[in-house]
Amino acid sequence: MHKSNLDEAADLSLKVVSLSRPSSFSGKIEDVHGKHKEFSAHVRIIAASHFLPFSIAVSEETPTEPFQWKVSRRSGHTAMYAGIRSLSDNPNADCTHVGWIGNYKDLKGEEHSCDDLSHESRTNICKELEKYDAVPVFVDEATANGHYEGYSKQILWPLLHYMSWSDSNPMKSAWWDCYNQVSKTFATAISAIYKDGDIVWIHDYHLLLLPEMFRALNPKATIGLFLHSPFPSSELFRSLPNRKEILYGMLGSTSIGFQTYSYARHFLSSCTRVLGLESTPTGIDNMGNMVAIGVFPIGIDARQVQERRSLPAVQTKMKNLREMFANKRIIIGRDRLDEVAGIKQKLEAFEKFLEMYPEWQNNVVLIQVTQPGQTRQPKLEAKISELVTSINSNYGSLEFMPVMYHHTFLNTDEYMALLNIADLCLITVIRDGMNTGSLEYVVCQQDKHSPLLLSEFTGTAGSVSGAIQINPWDYQGVAQAIDTALRMGPDEKKVRYKEMYRHVMNHDAQYWASTVIQDLRATVLAGQSSSVTPKLDMALFVKGFKASKRRMIMLDYDGTLTPITNIPAQALPPAEMLEALRALCADPRNFVSVISGRDRAFLELHLGDIEGLALSGEHGSFIRYPGGEWINLLAEMDMSWKDEVLSIFEFYTERTVGATIEAKETSITWHFRNADPEYGEFQAKECMNHLENSVVSKRPVEILVGKKCLEVRPISVNKGEIVKRLMGANPKQWDFVVCAGDDKTDEDMFRSLRTIKRSVAGNTSGEEGLNAVSTSVGMGTNWSSMSMRLPPYYFTITVGPPDKRSAAAWHVSSSHDVVEALMLLAASNNNAE
């Protein structure tokens, strides 16, 4: 990082931090980090999290401003910070960390906002943190409070942990404004240091709007988002008033990582149900941009835990605890004082255990340590105190209390001592992202091999196979599990511990970070290597139009000239599109046609009054030339199959709420756009299997899978045949051809034109021209590179993302772009006149 312009940087309300990883580790566990693969090429990583892993305090050398500063490590989020730090260990990586510095401490240890610091004091903060390759983000106190204490803690955190946001605290509009503003601040901060090719890695629920905001500033950036918290089911998430903004904010990412598959599945379901986007188990199609979805369970810094547990201070505390609880079996628990921590359930189950197994009374102690939660919860505190008092009154004595309850922050040495001496670790959380305390317990149990009772609702449950999984709500089941664990023999303990230890050591924080980054790079490389359809070259498009004398223009309707709508009847032609079509049809050099899946009544109603426009309905079953009558191209075909198909469609319509049937003269369509997205897709597959077995195998028909619909039509009918008919026996007469469509039915048109282009090039360009066209056309979307820039001009255009598999030569993003292109042609046509 450059060290210049510090004074100017201090005036900005945002800064960036680079972290260097502490070296040296000595312990008795193997160096598993050495197994982590190095990146194959150099990469710059910008990691963004709400807080930096640093805090600052005024130095004793400067009691008055301008202050000098001392830097110390911030507590909390140890696994995340360890993973980010570890990236700097990789010789092919530079890691920079963006985050808020928070408040500073004065010489008395009192905290103050950085708002009132002088310019020089802020500059000195930058200089001091620069020694750690770090620069802070400055956020004013009011905005920071509304963002963190307001929207993040009062709204998002409860919701993501399956607690309705309205049950926690009424939302204030100012909180949402602050949440937006902080993300904008971070987006500007990262952009200030971002370079092409950098990877931006954003962390957790505090910055869910940041991916979209940063992409708006840097459209081609590689952006990863990792959510450390759970993600709730769509039924709960959709209660959030700002649900769409949050989801679209997240979908600005290249890839989104979750702790477990269930959280990823819930996110996919929310995108499908709330936003109406199409998804696969591994990604979301966000209006043409495929966002990858992955599962990456986080680990801990096992080296640091191993090193800390062996310190003399920890050994001393272990000795004191053993003397205090001599001849007692020790069960430990440490949780935040939140509803989701399951402390109430733990105490209820422990009381049930003492009731069911009286032989353990006076022989077992539960040491429960809690620390302040996300918000103050007086009712929960009172309930826990009541339970502790009840258990100690019923099962304790003057000499011994079965529950030792401490509501305080434990220092690290005390915590490590508890993990080392425990005979059992009891974790009963009812919802958690990834409980790293269980992983720390495993590292500390290398001598005793004590069992772990782990709630099945933790993110860790699916990874730590040696643990005994419990349902916190089943008090009797938990009580039985405690008894089983305390009676477990040494051989079983060792077998279970070996499984847990192997997982923790091989999937530590370093492994997690490197895996996420390598997966993100692989996603980007896969996108770069896939076939990409170039964006329509408007300059060439207009140039070819102006230079030509005979022009063929063929257009799909739904999704091409008008956007797709949930109700097909609402897809009405916009005024500007009608104006462009009329202008183009007025020129005798142009032959314009709309080739649609719509029936002829719809086309006649909305487009029939455009003089000079040719129409084709029901995917090529009917055609009407300019000034002529409709021609049924299937007049002689047997249509008795329609009754069979209709009965099958009616069967599935009755069982799929929101599904509808559209009966046309030569085809039948089953629409499920308004059905439940997931169930609709399932029913469509079932329906298609039914049709294939009952109808398609016996009749001359085929099933066409469209956008949220199934259509059954005669096998001889498709839009490609209409294209051949319109191009005529002498396609060389057309020196400018345009064909635009958006779905699978339109691929028939593109393939027909590709074949026609080959024949035209072979007849007019000699052997050299034929080779050029054959090479480019044969490679699918790449056929635009050479042949499309030479007359005759053939512009096949698909509506959708550039990586969409298509036989078209060009792409545009939306139907609006198609209409805009037609308006350009119409305008150039008028100018030429």
mmCIF file with all atom_site columns, N, CA and C in Angstrom, residues 21 33 39 45 47 82-95 201 510 513-515 517:
data_model
loop_
_atom_site.group_PDB
_atom_site.id
_atom_site.type_symbol
_atom_site.label_atom_id
_atom_site.label_alt_id
_atom_site.label_comp_id
_atom_site.label_asym_id
_atom_site.label_entity_id
_atom_site.label_seq_id
_atom_site.pdbx_PDB_ins_code
_atom_site.Cartn_x
_atom_site.Cartn_y
_atom_site.Cartn_z
_atom_site.occupancy
_atom_site.B_iso_or_equiv
_atom_site.pdbx_formal_charge
_atom_site.auth_seq_id
_atom_site.auth_comp_id
_atom_site.auth_asym_id
_atom_site.auth_atom_id
_atom_site.pdbx_PDB_model_num
ATOM 1  N N  . ARG A 1 21  ? -0.271  -11.512 8.933  1.00 0.00 ? 21  ARG A N  1
ATOM 2  C CA . ARG A 1 21  ? -0.507  -12.643 9.826  1.00 0.00 ? 21  ARG A CA 1
ATOM 3  C C  . ARG A 1 21  ? 0.676   -12.850 10.739 1.00 0.00 ? 21  ARG A C  1
ATOM 4  N N  . HIS A 1 33  ? -1.695  -26.354 8.484  1.00 0.00 ? 33  HIS A N  1
ATOM 5  C CA . HIS A 1 33  ? -1.784  -25.239 7.545  1.00 0.00 ? 33  HIS A CA 1
ATOM 6  C C  . HIS A 1 33  ? -0.850  -25.439 6.371  1.00 0.00 ? 33  HIS A C  1
ATOM 7  N N  . PHE A 1 39  ? -1.969  -20.396 -3.879 1.00 0.00 ? 39  PHE A N  1
ATOM 8  C CA . PHE A 1 39  ? -2.663  -19.927 -5.063 1.00 0.00 ? 39  PHE A CA 1
ATOM 9  C C  . PHE A 1 39  ? -1.719  -20.043 -6.253 1.00 0.00 ? 39  PHE A C  1
ATOM 10 N N  . ILE A 1 45  ? -6.456  -9.463  -2.472 1.00 0.00 ? 45  ILE A N  1
ATOM 11 C CA . ILE A 1 45  ? -7.751  -9.694  -1.835 1.00 0.00 ? 45  ILE A CA 1
ATOM 12 C C  . ILE A 1 45  ? -8.071  -8.502  -0.940 1.00 0.00 ? 45  ILE A C  1
ATOM 13 N N  . ALA A 1 47  ? -10.683 -7.726  1.895  1.00 0.00 ? 47  ALA A N  1
ATOM 14 C CA . ALA A 1 47  ? -11.708 -8.278  2.776  1.00 0.00 ? 47  ALA A CA 1
ATOM 15 C C  . ALA A 1 47  ? -12.408 -7.142  3.500  1.00 0.00 ? 47  ALA A C  1
ATOM 16 N N  . ALA A 1 82  ? -8.988  -14.794 11.939 1.00 0.00 ? 82  ALA A N  1
ATOM 17 C CA . ALA A 1 82  ? -7.870  -15.717 11.714 1.00 0.00 ? 82  ALA A CA 1
ATOM 18 C C  . ALA A 1 82  ? -7.840  -16.175 10.267 1.00 0.00 ? 82  ALA A C  1
ATOM 19 N N  . GLY A 1 83  ? -8.992  -16.475 9.702  1.00 0.00 ? 83  GLY A N  1
ATOM 20 C CA . GLY A 1 83  ? -9.030  -16.898 8.311  1.00 0.00 ? 83  GLY A CA 1
ATOM 21 C C  . GLY A 1 83  ? -8.555  -15.819 7.367  1.00 0.00 ? 83  GLY A C  1
ATOM 22 N N  . ILE A 1 84  ? -8.989  -14.588 7.605  1.00 0.00 ? 84  ILE A N  1
ATOM 23 C CA . ILE A 1 84  ? -8.561  -13.477 6.743  1.00 0.00 ? 84  ILE A CA 1
ATOM 24 C C  . ILE A 1 84  ? -7.057  -13.237 6.886  1.00 0.00 ? 84  ILE A C  1
ATOM 25 N N  . ARG A 1 85  ? -6.564  -13.271 8.123  1.00 0.00 ? 85  ARG A N  1
ATOM 26 C CA . ARG A 1 85  ? -5.119  -13.061 8.336  1.00 0.00 ? 85  ARG A CA 1
ATOM 27 C C  . ARG A 1 85  ? -4.292  -14.118 7.620  1.00 0.00 ? 85  ARG A C  1
ATOM 28 N N  . SER A 1 86  ? -4.810  -15.352 7.614  1.00 0.00 ? 86  SER A N  1
ATOM 29 C CA . SER A 1 86  ? -4.038  -16.458 7.056  1.00 0.00 ? 86  SER A CA 1
ATOM 30 C C  . SER A 1 86  ? -3.775  -16.291 5.567  1.00 0.00 ? 86  SER A C  1
ATOM 31 N N  . LEU A 1 87  ? -4.610  -15.509 4.877  1.00 0.00 ? 87  LEU A N  1
ATOM 32 C CA . LEU A 1 87  ? -4.409  -15.329 3.441  1.00 0.00 ? 87  LEU A CA 1
ATOM 33 C C  . LEU A 1 87  ? -3.086  -14.658 3.136  1.00 0.00 ? 87  LEU A C  1
ATOM 34 N N  . SER A 1 88  ? -2.606  -13.851 4.070  1.00 0.00 ? 88  SER A N  1
ATOM 35 C CA . SER A 1 88  ? -1.320  -13.182 3.859  1.00 0.00 ? 88  SER A CA 1
ATOM 36 C C  . SER A 1 88  ? -0.153  -14.141 3.980  1.00 0.00 ? 88  SER A C  1
ATOM 37 N N  . ASP A 1 89  ? -0.399  -15.352 4.545  1.00 0.00 ? 89  ASP A N  1
ATOM 38 C CA . ASP A 1 89  ? 0.651   -16.370 4.596  1.00 0.00 ? 89  ASP A CA 1
ATOM 39 C C  . ASP A 1 89  ? 0.973   -16.919 3.219  1.00 0.00 ? 89  ASP A C  1
ATOM 40 N N  . ASN A 1 90  ? -0.023  -16.835 2.338  1.00 0.00 ? 90  ASN A N  1
ATOM 41 C CA . ASN A 1 90  ? 0.164   -17.379 1.001  1.00 0.00 ? 90  ASN A CA 1
ATOM 42 C C  . ASN A 1 90  ? 1.116   -16.488 0.216  1.00 0.00 ? 90  ASN A C  1
ATOM 43 N N  . PRO A 1 91  ? 2.196   -17.055 -0.320 1.00 0.00 ? 91  PRO A N  1
ATOM 44 C CA . PRO A 1 91  ? 3.180   -16.221 -1.032 1.00 0.00 ? 91  PRO A CA 1
ATOM 45 C C  . PRO A 1 91  ? 2.623   -15.544 -2.277 1.00 0.00 ? 91  PRO A C  1
ATOM 46 N N  . ASN A 1 92  ? 1.489   -16.044 -2.770 1.00 0.00 ? 92  ASN A N  1
ATOM 47 C CA . ASN A 1 92  ? 0.903   -15.458 -3.979 1.00 0.00 ? 92  ASN A CA 1
ATOM 48 C C  . ASN A 1 92  ? -0.318  -14.597 -3.675 1.00 0.00 ? 92  ASN A C  1
ATOM 49 N N  . ALA A 1 93  ? -0.432  -14.121 -2.438 1.00 0.00 ? 93  ALA A N  1
ATOM 50 C CA . ALA A 1 93  ? -1.601  -13.327 -2.080 1.00 0.00 ? 93  ALA A CA 1
ATOM 51 C C  . ALA A 1 93  ? -1.215  -12.123 -1.231 1.00 0.00 ? 93  ALA A C  1
ATOM 52 N N  . ASP A 1 94  ? -1.882  -11.015 -1.475 1.00 0.00 ? 94  ASP A N  1
ATOM 53 C CA . ASP A 1 94  ? -1.836  -9.833  -0.611 1.00 0.00 ? 94  ASP A CA 1
ATOM 54 C C  . ASP A 1 94  ? -3.248  -9.596  -0.115 1.00 0.00 ? 94  ASP A C  1
ATOM 55 N N  . CYS A 1 95  ? -3.413  -9.457  1.197  1.00 0.00 ? 95  CYS A N  1
ATOM 56 C CA . CYS A 1 95  ? -4.752  -9.303  1.754  1.00 0.00 ? 95  CYS A CA 1
ATOM 57 C C  . CYS A 1 95  ? -4.899  -7.941  2.418  1.00 0.00 ? 95  CYS A C  1
ATOM 58 N N  . TRP A 1 201 ? -13.888 -9.524  -0.832 1.00 0.00 ? 201 TRP A N  1
ATOM 59 C CA . TRP A 1 201 ? -14.525 -10.560 -0.018 1.00 0.00 ? 201 TRP A CA 1
ATOM 60 C C  . TRP A 1 201 ? -15.256 -9.887  1.142  1.00 0.00 ? 201 TRP A C  1
ATOM 61 N N  . GLN A 1 510 ? -7.761  -21.324 8.356  1.00 0.00 ? 510 GLN A N  1
ATOM 62 C CA . GLN A 1 510 ? -6.909  -21.127 7.190  1.00 0.00 ? 510 GLN A CA 1
ATOM 63 C C  . GLN A 1 510 ? -7.434  -21.906 5.994  1.00 0.00 ? 510 GLN A C  1
ATOM 64 N N  . ALA A 1 513 ? -10.629 -20.125 4.638  1.00 0.00 ? 513 ALA A N  1
ATOM 65 C CA . ALA A 1 513 ? -10.380 -18.913 3.856  1.00 0.00 ? 513 ALA A CA 1
ATOM 66 C C  . ALA A 1 513 ? -9.810  -19.246 2.486  1.00 0.00 ? 513 ALA A C  1
ATOM 67 N N  . SER A 1 514 ? -8.814  -20.129 2.447  1.00 0.00 ? 514 SER A N  1
ATOM 68 C CA . SER A 1 514 ? -8.203  -20.459 1.163  1.00 0.00 ? 514 SER A CA 1
ATOM 69 C C  . SER A 1 514 ? -9.184  -21.180 0.245  1.00 0.00 ? 514 SER A C  1
ATOM 70 N N  . THR A 1 515 ? -10.061 -22.012 0.832  1.00 0.00 ? 515 THR A N  1
ATOM 71 C CA . THR A 1 515 ? -11.059 -22.720 0.025  1.00 0.00 ? 515 THR A CA 1
ATOM 72 C C  . THR A 1 515 ? -12.051 -21.752 -0.599 1.00 0.00 ? 515 THR A C  1
ATOM 73 N N  . ILE A 1 517 ? -11.639 -18.539 -1.272 1.00 0.00 ? 517 ILE A N  1
ATOM 74 C CA . ILE A 1 517 ? -10.994 -17.720 -2.304 1.00 0.00 ? 517 ILE A CA 1
ATOM 75 C C  . ILE A 1 517 ? -10.724 -18.542 -3.561 1.00 0.00 ? 517 ILE A C  1
#
